[in-house]
Coordinates of C-alpha atoms and ligand atoms in Angstrom, one line a residue:
M1 CA -130.2 77.8 -121.6
S2 CA -129.3 80.8 -119.6
A3 CA -131.5 81.3 -116.5
T4 CA -130.2 84.8 -115.8
A5 CA -133.0 87.5 -115.6
P6 CA -130.8 90.6 -115.6
A7 CA -132.8 93.5 -114.4
D8 CA -132.3 95.9 -117.0
T9 CA -133.6 93.8 -119.8
P10 CA -136.7 95.4 -121.5
D11 CA -139.7 94.5 -119.7
T12 CA -142.5 93.4 -121.7
N13 CA -145.1 93.3 -118.6
A14 CA -144.1 96.8 -117.9
A15 CA -146.8 99.2 -116.7
P16 CA -147.8 102.0 -119.1
H17 CA -146.0 104.5 -117.1
G18 CA -142.7 102.5 -116.6
P19 CA -141.2 99.4 -115.7
A20 CA -142.8 97.1 -112.9
H21 CA -139.5 96.7 -111.4
S22 CA -136.7 99.2 -110.0
P23 CA -133.4 99.3 -112.0
G24 CA -131.2 96.4 -110.7
E25 CA -134.0 94.3 -109.8
T26 CA -135.9 91.4 -111.5
D27 CA -139.4 91.8 -112.4
S28 CA -141.8 89.8 -110.2
A29 CA -143.6 88.5 -113.2
E30 CA -140.4 87.0 -114.5
I31 CA -139.7 85.3 -111.3
K32 CA -143.3 83.8 -111.3
R33 CA -142.7 82.6 -114.7
L34 CA -139.7 80.5 -113.7
F35 CA -141.3 79.3 -110.6
D36 CA -144.1 77.9 -112.5
A37 CA -141.7 76.6 -115.2
Q38 CA -140.2 74.5 -112.5
L39 CA -143.0 72.8 -111.4
D40 CA -142.8 69.9 -113.8
T41 CA -139.3 69.3 -113.6
A42 CA -139.6 69.1 -109.6
M43 CA -142.2 66.4 -110.2
T44 CA -139.9 64.5 -112.7
L45 CA -136.9 65.0 -110.3
R46 CA -138.7 63.0 -107.9
R47 CA -137.9 59.9 -109.7
S48 CA -134.4 60.7 -110.5
S49 CA -131.6 58.1 -109.5
A50 CA -128.3 58.8 -107.6
R51 CA -126.5 58.2 -110.9
E52 CA -128.5 61.0 -112.7
R53 CA -127.9 63.6 -109.9
I54 CA -124.2 62.5 -109.4
A55 CA -123.8 63.1 -112.9
K56 CA -125.2 66.9 -112.3
L57 CA -122.9 67.2 -109.5
K58 CA -119.8 66.1 -111.5
R59 CA -120.5 68.6 -114.2
L60 CA -121.0 71.5 -111.7
R61 CA -117.8 70.3 -109.9
A62 CA -115.8 70.4 -113.3
L63 CA -117.0 73.7 -114.3
M64 CA -115.9 75.1 -110.9
F65 CA -112.4 73.9 -111.8
E66 CA -112.6 75.3 -115.4
R67 CA -113.9 78.7 -114.4
R68 CA -111.5 79.0 -111.4
E69 CA -109.6 82.0 -113.0
D70 CA -112.9 83.8 -113.6
I71 CA -114.1 82.9 -110.2
M72 CA -110.9 84.6 -108.8
A73 CA -111.4 87.6 -111.0
A74 CA -114.9 88.4 -110.1
C75 CA -114.0 88.0 -106.3
H76 CA -111.1 90.5 -106.8
A77 CA -113.5 92.7 -108.8
D78 CA -116.1 92.6 -105.9
F79 CA -113.7 93.1 -102.9
A80 CA -110.3 92.5 -103.6
K81 CA -110.2 88.9 -102.4
P82 CA -106.7 87.5 -102.8
A83 CA -106.7 84.7 -105.4
A84 CA -105.5 82.0 -102.8
E85 CA -108.3 83.1 -100.4
V86 CA -110.5 82.4 -103.1
E87 CA -109.3 78.9 -103.8
V88 CA -109.4 78.1 -100.2
T89 CA -112.9 79.6 -99.2
E90 CA -115.0 79.9 -102.2
I91 CA -113.6 76.9 -104.7
L92 CA -112.4 74.3 -102.3
P93 CA -115.3 74.1 -100.0
V94 CA -117.7 73.7 -103.2
V95 CA -115.7 71.1 -104.9
E96 CA -115.2 69.2 -101.6
E97 CA -119.0 69.4 -101.0
A98 CA -119.9 68.0 -104.4
H99 CA -117.0 65.3 -104.1
H100 CA -118.5 64.2 -100.8
A101 CA -122.0 64.2 -102.0
M102 CA -121.0 62.2 -104.9
R103 CA -119.3 59.6 -102.8
K104 CA -122.2 59.2 -100.3
L105 CA -125.2 59.9 -102.4
K106 CA -126.3 56.5 -102.9
S107 CA -126.1 55.7 -99.3
W108 CA -127.9 58.8 -98.2
M109 CA -130.7 58.1 -100.7
K110 CA -131.4 54.5 -99.5
P111 CA -134.6 53.9 -97.6
E112 CA -133.8 53.4 -93.9
R113 CA -135.7 50.3 -92.7
K114 CA -137.3 50.6 -89.4
R115 CA -137.9 47.7 -87.0
P116 CA -141.5 47.4 -85.9
T117 CA -142.2 48.4 -82.3
L118 CA -144.2 45.9 -80.3
L119 CA -147.6 47.7 -81.1
M120 CA -146.6 47.9 -84.7
L121 CA -145.5 43.8 -85.0
G122 CA -146.6 42.6 -88.4
T123 CA -145.9 45.8 -90.4
S124 CA -143.0 46.9 -92.3
A125 CA -141.7 50.5 -92.3
R126 CA -138.9 52.5 -93.9
V127 CA -138.2 56.3 -94.2
I128 CA -137.6 57.6 -97.7
N129 CA -135.8 61.1 -98.4
E130 CA -138.1 62.6 -100.9
P131 CA -136.9 65.9 -102.7
R132 CA -138.8 69.0 -101.1
G133 CA -139.5 70.2 -104.4
R134 CA -139.1 73.7 -105.4
C135 CA -136.4 75.4 -103.5
L136 CA -135.2 79.1 -102.9
I137 CA -131.7 79.6 -102.1
I138 CA -130.9 83.1 -101.0
S139 CA -127.3 83.9 -100.4
P140 CA -125.1 86.8 -98.9
W141 CA -122.1 88.6 -100.4
N142 CA -119.3 87.8 -97.9
Y143 CA -118.5 84.2 -99.5
P144 CA -120.5 84.9 -102.6
I145 CA -119.6 81.4 -104.3
N146 CA -119.2 79.2 -101.7
L147 CA -122.7 80.1 -99.9
S148 CA -124.4 80.0 -103.1
F149 CA -123.1 76.9 -105.0
G150 CA -122.7 75.1 -101.4
P151 CA -126.3 74.8 -100.6
L152 CA -127.1 74.3 -104.4
V153 CA -124.8 71.1 -104.3
S154 CA -126.9 69.7 -101.2
A155 CA -130.4 70.6 -103.1
I156 CA -129.1 69.0 -106.4
A157 CA -128.2 66.0 -104.4
A158 CA -131.5 65.6 -102.9
G159 CA -133.4 66.0 -106.2
N160 CA -134.9 69.4 -106.2
T161 CA -135.3 72.4 -108.6
V162 CA -133.6 75.7 -107.3
I163 CA -134.1 79.5 -107.9
L164 CA -130.9 81.1 -106.6
K165 CA -130.7 84.8 -105.6
P166 CA -127.0 85.8 -105.1
S167 CA -126.3 89.1 -103.1
E168 CA -126.4 92.3 -105.1
L169 CA -123.2 93.5 -103.3
T170 CA -121.0 91.3 -105.2
P171 CA -122.4 91.8 -108.9
N172 CA -119.4 90.4 -110.8
C173 CA -119.8 86.9 -108.7
A174 CA -123.7 87.0 -109.3
Q175 CA -123.3 87.5 -113.1
L176 CA -120.6 84.9 -113.2
M177 CA -122.8 82.3 -111.5
A178 CA -125.7 83.2 -113.6
E179 CA -123.6 82.4 -116.6
M180 CA -122.2 79.1 -115.1
I181 CA -125.5 77.8 -114.1
G182 CA -126.8 78.8 -117.5
E183 CA -124.3 76.6 -118.8
L184 CA -125.2 73.8 -116.9
F185 CA -128.8 73.6 -116.4
D186 CA -132.1 74.3 -118.0
E187 CA -133.9 77.4 -116.2
T188 CA -136.7 75.0 -115.5
E189 CA -134.3 73.1 -113.1
V190 CA -131.8 75.6 -111.7
A191 CA -132.2 79.3 -112.5
V192 CA -130.2 82.3 -111.1
V193 CA -132.2 85.4 -110.6
Q194 CA -130.3 88.8 -109.9
G195 CA -131.4 91.6 -107.8
A196 CA -131.7 93.1 -104.3
V197 CA -134.4 93.4 -101.6
E198 CA -137.1 93.9 -104.3
T199 CA -136.3 90.8 -106.2
S200 CA -136.0 89.0 -102.7
Q201 CA -139.2 90.0 -101.7
S202 CA -140.9 88.9 -105.0
L203 CA -139.3 85.6 -104.3
L204 CA -140.5 85.2 -100.8
A205 CA -144.1 85.7 -101.9
L206 CA -144.1 82.7 -103.8
P207 CA -145.0 79.2 -102.1
F208 CA -141.7 77.4 -102.4
D209 CA -141.3 74.1 -100.8
H210 CA -138.2 75.1 -99.0
M211 CA -136.4 78.2 -98.5
F212 CA -132.7 78.1 -97.6
F213 CA -131.4 81.5 -96.5
T214 CA -127.8 82.6 -95.6
G215 CA -127.6 86.2 -94.1
S216 CA -128.1 88.4 -91.1
P217 CA -130.8 87.7 -88.4
A218 CA -132.6 90.7 -89.1
V219 CA -133.5 89.4 -92.8
G220 CA -133.6 86.1 -91.5
K221 CA -136.8 87.1 -89.4
I222 CA -138.2 88.7 -92.8
V223 CA -137.6 85.5 -94.6
M224 CA -139.3 83.2 -91.9
R225 CA -142.4 85.7 -91.7
A226 CA -142.6 85.1 -95.4
A227 CA -142.2 81.1 -95.0
A228 CA -144.9 81.3 -92.4
E229 CA -147.3 82.5 -95.1
H230 CA -146.9 79.3 -97.2
L231 CA -145.7 77.1 -94.1
S232 CA -142.5 76.6 -96.4
S233 CA -139.9 74.9 -94.6
I234 CA -136.9 76.9 -94.0
T235 CA -133.2 76.7 -93.3
L236 CA -131.7 79.9 -91.8
E237 CA -128.0 80.3 -91.7
L238 CA -127.5 83.7 -89.8
G239 CA -124.7 85.2 -87.9
G240 CA -123.9 87.0 -84.7
K241 CA -121.1 87.5 -82.3
S242 CA -119.0 84.5 -81.9
P243 CA -116.8 84.6 -78.8
V244 CA -113.5 83.3 -77.9
I245 CA -112.2 82.1 -74.7
V246 CA -108.4 81.8 -74.1
D247 CA -107.7 79.9 -70.8
A248 CA -104.5 80.7 -69.0
S249 CA -103.3 77.1 -69.9
A250 CA -103.5 77.8 -73.7
N251 CA -100.8 77.7 -76.1
L252 CA -100.7 81.2 -77.0
T253 CA -98.7 81.1 -80.0
N254 CA -101.3 78.6 -81.5
A255 CA -104.1 80.6 -80.3
A256 CA -102.9 83.6 -81.9
R257 CA -102.0 82.3 -85.3
T258 CA -105.1 80.4 -85.6
L259 CA -107.2 83.3 -84.4
V260 CA -105.7 86.2 -86.4
W261 CA -106.3 84.1 -89.4
G262 CA -109.7 83.3 -88.6
K263 CA -110.5 87.1 -87.8
F264 CA -108.6 88.7 -90.6
A265 CA -109.2 86.3 -93.6
N266 CA -111.9 87.8 -95.8
N267 CA -111.2 91.0 -93.9
G268 CA -113.2 89.8 -91.0
Q269 CA -116.3 89.5 -93.1
T270 CA -117.0 86.0 -92.0
C271 CA -120.1 84.5 -90.1
I272 CA -118.0 82.4 -88.0
A273 CA -114.9 84.9 -87.5
P274 CA -113.9 85.3 -84.0
D275 CA -115.8 88.3 -82.9
Y276 CA -114.5 89.2 -79.6
V277 CA -111.8 87.4 -77.1
Y278 CA -112.0 86.9 -73.5
V279 CA -108.6 86.0 -72.3
H280 CA -107.6 85.1 -68.9
E281 CA -106.0 88.3 -67.2
D282 CA -102.7 86.7 -66.4
V283 CA -101.7 86.0 -70.1
R284 CA -103.4 89.1 -71.5
Q285 CA -100.3 90.9 -72.4
A286 CA -98.5 87.9 -73.8
F287 CA -101.6 86.8 -75.9
V288 CA -101.7 90.3 -77.5
E289 CA -97.9 90.2 -78.3
E290 CA -98.5 86.9 -79.8
C291 CA -101.3 88.2 -82.0
I292 CA -99.1 91.3 -83.1
N293 CA -96.5 88.6 -84.1
A294 CA -98.9 86.4 -85.9
L295 CA -100.3 89.6 -87.9
D296 CA -96.6 90.4 -88.8
K297 CA -96.2 86.7 -90.0
L298 CA -99.5 86.7 -92.2
Y299 CA -99.6 90.4 -93.6
G300 CA -96.0 91.8 -92.9
K301 CA -95.3 94.8 -91.0
T302 CA -97.9 97.5 -90.2
E303 CA -97.2 100.0 -92.7
G304 CA -96.9 97.5 -95.6
R305 CA -100.2 95.8 -95.0
A306 CA -102.4 97.8 -97.2
A307 CA -100.2 96.9 -100.3
N308 CA -100.1 93.2 -99.1
G309 CA -102.3 91.5 -101.8
D310 CA -103.1 88.6 -99.2
Y311 CA -105.3 91.3 -97.5
C312 CA -108.8 91.5 -98.6
R313 CA -111.1 94.7 -98.5
I314 CA -114.4 95.9 -96.9
V315 CA -117.0 95.0 -99.3
N316 CA -118.3 98.6 -99.9
Q317 CA -118.3 102.2 -98.6
R318 CA -121.4 101.9 -96.7
H319 CA -119.8 98.6 -94.7
Y320 CA -116.5 100.6 -94.5
E321 CA -118.3 103.7 -92.9
R322 CA -120.0 101.1 -90.4
V323 CA -116.8 99.6 -89.4
R324 CA -115.0 102.9 -89.0
G325 CA -118.0 103.9 -86.9
L326 CA -117.5 101.1 -84.7
L327 CA -113.8 101.5 -84.3
D328 CA -114.2 105.2 -83.7
D329 CA -117.1 104.7 -81.0
A330 CA -115.1 102.2 -79.2
R331 CA -112.0 104.6 -79.0
E332 CA -114.3 107.4 -77.8
R333 CA -115.4 105.1 -75.1
G334 CA -111.7 104.4 -73.8
A335 CA -110.7 101.4 -76.1
Q336 CA -107.0 101.1 -76.6
L337 CA -105.5 100.4 -79.8
A338 CA -102.9 97.4 -79.6
T339 CA -102.3 97.7 -83.3
G340 CA -104.3 99.0 -86.3
D341 CA -105.8 102.1 -87.7
V342 CA -103.0 103.0 -90.2
P343 CA -104.1 105.5 -92.7
A344 CA -104.0 104.2 -96.5
N345 CA -104.4 105.6 -99.6
D346 CA -107.2 103.3 -100.1
D347 CA -111.2 103.8 -99.9
R348 CA -111.9 100.4 -98.4
Y349 CA -109.0 99.6 -96.3
V350 CA -109.2 98.9 -92.7
A351 CA -105.9 97.7 -91.0
P352 CA -106.0 94.8 -89.0
T353 CA -106.9 96.0 -85.6
L354 CA -106.7 94.6 -82.0
L355 CA -108.5 96.6 -79.4
T356 CA -108.2 96.5 -75.5
D357 CA -109.9 98.1 -72.5
V358 CA -113.2 98.0 -74.5
G359 CA -116.0 98.9 -72.4
D360 CA -119.3 97.0 -72.4
D361 CA -121.1 100.2 -73.6
A362 CA -119.2 100.5 -76.9
R363 CA -121.4 99.7 -79.9
I364 CA -118.8 97.1 -81.1
M365 CA -119.9 95.1 -78.2
E366 CA -123.5 94.9 -79.3
E367 CA -123.6 94.3 -83.0
E368 CA -121.7 91.7 -85.1
I369 CA -118.3 93.5 -86.1
F370 CA -118.2 91.9 -89.6
G371 CA -114.7 93.7 -90.2
P372 CA -111.1 93.3 -89.2
L373 CA -111.4 94.6 -85.5
L374 CA -110.9 92.5 -82.6
P375 CA -111.9 93.4 -79.1
I376 CA -109.7 91.5 -76.5
L377 CA -111.3 91.6 -73.2
T378 CA -110.1 89.9 -69.9
Y379 CA -111.6 87.7 -67.3
R380 CA -110.5 86.3 -64.1
D381 CA -113.2 84.0 -63.1
L382 CA -114.4 81.7 -66.0
D383 CA -118.0 81.6 -64.8
A384 CA -118.4 85.1 -64.9
A385 CA -117.0 85.1 -68.4
I386 CA -119.3 82.4 -69.4
A387 CA -122.3 84.3 -67.8
R388 CA -121.3 87.2 -70.0
I389 CA -121.3 85.1 -73.2
N390 CA -124.5 83.6 -72.1
A391 CA -126.2 87.0 -71.7
R392 CA -126.0 87.4 -75.3
P393 CA -127.9 85.8 -78.1
K394 CA -126.6 82.3 -78.9
P395 CA -123.8 82.6 -81.3
L396 CA -122.9 80.8 -84.5
A397 CA -119.6 79.7 -83.2
L398 CA -117.8 79.7 -80.0
Y399 CA -113.9 79.0 -79.8
I400 CA -112.0 77.6 -76.7
Y401 CA -108.3 77.9 -76.3
A402 CA -107.1 75.8 -73.2
K403 CA -105.0 72.7 -72.5
D404 CA -107.1 72.1 -69.2
Q405 CA -109.6 69.6 -70.2
G406 CA -111.8 70.5 -67.4
V407 CA -111.9 74.2 -68.8
I408 CA -112.9 72.9 -72.1
D409 CA -115.6 70.5 -70.7
Q410 CA -116.8 73.3 -68.5
V411 CA -117.3 75.8 -71.5
V412 CA -118.9 73.3 -73.7
A413 CA -121.2 72.2 -71.1
T414 CA -122.4 75.6 -69.8
T415 CA -122.7 77.5 -73.1
S416 CA -124.7 77.2 -76.4
A417 CA -123.4 77.7 -79.9
G418 CA -124.1 76.7 -83.4
G419 CA -120.8 74.9 -83.4
T420 CA -117.3 74.9 -81.6
C421 CA -113.5 74.7 -82.3
I422 CA -111.1 73.8 -79.6
N423 CA -107.7 75.2 -79.9
T424 CA -108.4 76.1 -83.6
A425 CA -110.9 78.5 -85.3
M426 CA -113.4 78.0 -88.1
L427 CA -112.3 74.5 -89.3
H428 CA -115.4 73.0 -88.2
F429 CA -117.0 74.7 -91.6
L430 CA -114.8 72.7 -93.8
H431 CA -115.6 69.4 -91.8
G432 CA -118.1 67.5 -94.5
Q433 CA -119.2 65.1 -91.8
L434 CA -120.2 67.9 -89.4
P435 CA -123.6 69.6 -89.7
F436 CA -123.0 73.3 -90.0
G437 CA -125.5 75.6 -88.6
G438 CA -126.6 78.1 -86.0
V439 CA -129.0 77.9 -82.8
N440 CA -131.8 80.5 -82.3
N441 CA -130.5 83.9 -83.2
S442 CA -127.6 82.6 -85.4
G443 CA -129.7 80.2 -87.3
I444 CA -132.2 77.1 -87.7
G445 CA -131.3 73.9 -89.3
N446 CA -128.2 72.7 -90.8
S447 CA -126.1 72.5 -93.8
H448 CA -123.0 70.5 -95.4
G449 CA -122.7 67.2 -96.3
H450 CA -125.5 64.6 -95.1
A451 CA -127.2 67.6 -93.1
G452 CA -127.4 69.5 -96.3
F453 CA -128.9 66.7 -98.0
K454 CA -131.3 66.3 -95.0
A455 CA -132.1 69.9 -95.1
F456 CA -133.2 69.8 -98.8
S457 CA -135.1 66.3 -98.3
H458 CA -138.5 65.5 -96.5
E459 CA -138.1 62.4 -94.5
R460 CA -141.2 60.6 -95.4
S461 CA -142.4 57.6 -93.3
V462 CA -143.8 54.8 -95.2
L463 CA -145.7 51.9 -93.2
Q464 CA -147.1 48.8 -94.9
D465 CA -149.5 46.7 -93.2
R466 CA -148.7 42.8 -93.5
F467 CA -150.4 41.3 -90.5
S468 CA -150.7 43.9 -87.7
L469 CA -153.3 43.5 -84.8
A470 CA -154.4 47.2 -85.2
F471 CA -157.9 45.9 -86.5
L472 CA -158.2 45.1 -82.7
F473 CA -158.0 48.8 -81.8
R474 CA -161.2 49.7 -84.0
P475 CA -164.8 49.6 -83.0
P476 CA -167.1 47.7 -82.3
Y477 CA -165.4 47.4 -79.0
N478 CA -166.7 44.1 -77.6
A479 CA -165.5 42.3 -74.8
F480 CA -162.7 40.9 -76.4
T481 CA -161.2 44.1 -78.0
R482 CA -161.7 45.8 -74.7
W483 CA -159.8 43.0 -72.9
F484 CA -157.1 43.3 -75.6
I485 CA -156.6 47.3 -75.3
R486 CA -156.5 47.1 -71.7
F487 CA -154.0 44.2 -71.9
S488 CA -151.7 46.2 -74.4
V489 CA -152.0 49.3 -71.9
R490 CA -151.0 47.2 -69.0
W491 CA -148.2 45.3 -71.0
L492 CA -146.6 48.5 -72.0
S493 CA -147.1 50.3 -68.8
Ligands
NAD1 P1 -128.3 90.2 -95.6 O1 -129.0 89.6 -94.6 O2 -128.4 91.7 -95.6 O3 -128.4 89.8 -97.1 C1 -128.5 88.4 -97.4 C2 -129.3 88.4 -98.7 O4 -130.8 88.6 -98.4 C3 -128.9 89.0 -99.9 O5 -129.2 88.0 -101.0 C4 -129.9 90.2 -100.0 O6 -130.3 90.8 -101.2 C5 -131.1 89.6 -99.2 N1 -131.9 90.7 -98.4 C6 -131.5 92.0 -98.0 N2 -132.4 92.6 -97.3 C7 -133.5 92.1 -97.5 C8 -134.8 92.1 -97.2 N3 -135.2 93.2 -96.5 N4 -135.9 91.3 -97.7 C9 -135.5 90.3 -98.3 N5 -134.2 90.0 -98.8 C10 -133.2 90.6 -98.3 O7 -126.6 89.5 -95.2 P2 -125.1 90.1 -95.8 O8 -124.8 91.4 -95.6 O9 -125.2 89.6 -97.2 O10 -124.3 88.9 -95.3 C11 -123.9 89.1 -93.9 C12 -124.7 88.4 -92.8 O11 -124.8 87.1 -93.1 C13 -123.9 88.5 -91.5 O12 -124.8 88.4 -90.4 C14 -123.2 87.0 -91.6 O13 -122.8 86.6 -90.1 C15 -124.3 86.3 -92.1 N6 -123.7 85.0 -92.7 C16 -124.0 83.8 -92.3 C17 -123.7 82.8 -92.7 C18 -123.9 81.3 -92.1 O14 -123.4 80.4 -92.8 N7 -124.5 81.0 -90.9 C19 -122.6 82.7 -93.4 C20 -122.4 84.0 -94.3 C21 -122.7 85.1 -93.7

């Protein structure tokens, strides 16, 4: 049964003077209906077995494969995303996530026995992972399928119901996901609700057991405030400015190749894209040249890049103007263009751009770039570069390029970030055994693999008394119980 609630269907609950929702939004009454309808299923799913959940994941995984051409077409229609990039960054991570969960689910679901501590001798205890219940997933547009279906895999593995709201900025992907979910699930188990801010806010007004949000820190705060109203648990996968340190000891060719790929894939619209680089002064020139060579290898020569089908586009005109604004502002404040800014007969094309001599006062050094512009700054003193990184909010990712282990250890020990790659970029996202998430401004909680399963589970402690001595801690406090309590305190002190 289709779980889609397209916004422009006739609204039977409409107020006499017009619909209760704006065009493109889903009516709040429809959202409430879906939420209520999922209650019974959430209760039933508590008792679902690993085998039943695995069967659902298997169907989702198979459908991803069957509909891969449609996924590619939707991503292309939304932001000209190259087909191969869709396979690598939208389809592969989801099928891998499902594959991993299917293999591990039995062990993840097993209650974890806990040995008694001294005070609790005579009890048996275990931790069970119970489903959180009714979950909400709100996703962004930049990896529309991956960041919707990835968390969905974890939510299903953990035995929850889900209402998923994809981003309105990638409407073709949102519509496709609604169709796919409608094919696989009854709306009482998983439903896709389409819409923008108004729809999101109607959803956030409901007492979901868990809210899993991926998006900007600014909207993350709105989600956290809404969750506070119901004390819903939350996972916030946010963004920010992810720095890179390129030490003088680094293999510059490798650094340039991996960074250029990490930066310009998806047109720089990646939460863990390298946002800005601190390169050691002595190797700056060589590093910039290596980056230019790497760009030639990835996307061909400068003039032909706009026509290269492997290069994605900015998602919409508003974001195009935002990115152009950052570039123009940086140049007005003295930034030099190492490469980029080639005019093209294309509304949403921004050439892969490397900037040097970027001033700290430029806007590009304040906000998350989320586009194909890479400021390359220099340092001489590593401590000073680290201090400048630490002066900003904690990033989602931090990348280190060095052969000198001392430098690597120093950077890891003296900074904080959601995740770090050494001598490569972005690969930690694809490692199913690593928790993926941010820290403070870049996020709260983790996703992926076991961490994703745990995000959608409540760790419930279950203690069973067999022959414990707990009765000796209760009144009446006679001479013997007082002696026993004092003895226990002394014994453990
Ligand atoms: P966004 O925060 O603007 O939107 C995300 C979702 O929130 C969308 O579904 C949108 O409809 C909804 N939304 C927007 N405004 C809202 C409001 N006022 N109230 C309630 N809901 C609202 O983010 P975006 O532009 O779609 O994505 C880009 C951001 O997401 C970047 O900051 C990026 O770093 C971050 N991101 C993080 C991760 C991660 O895994 N940590 C992954 C991808 C993107």
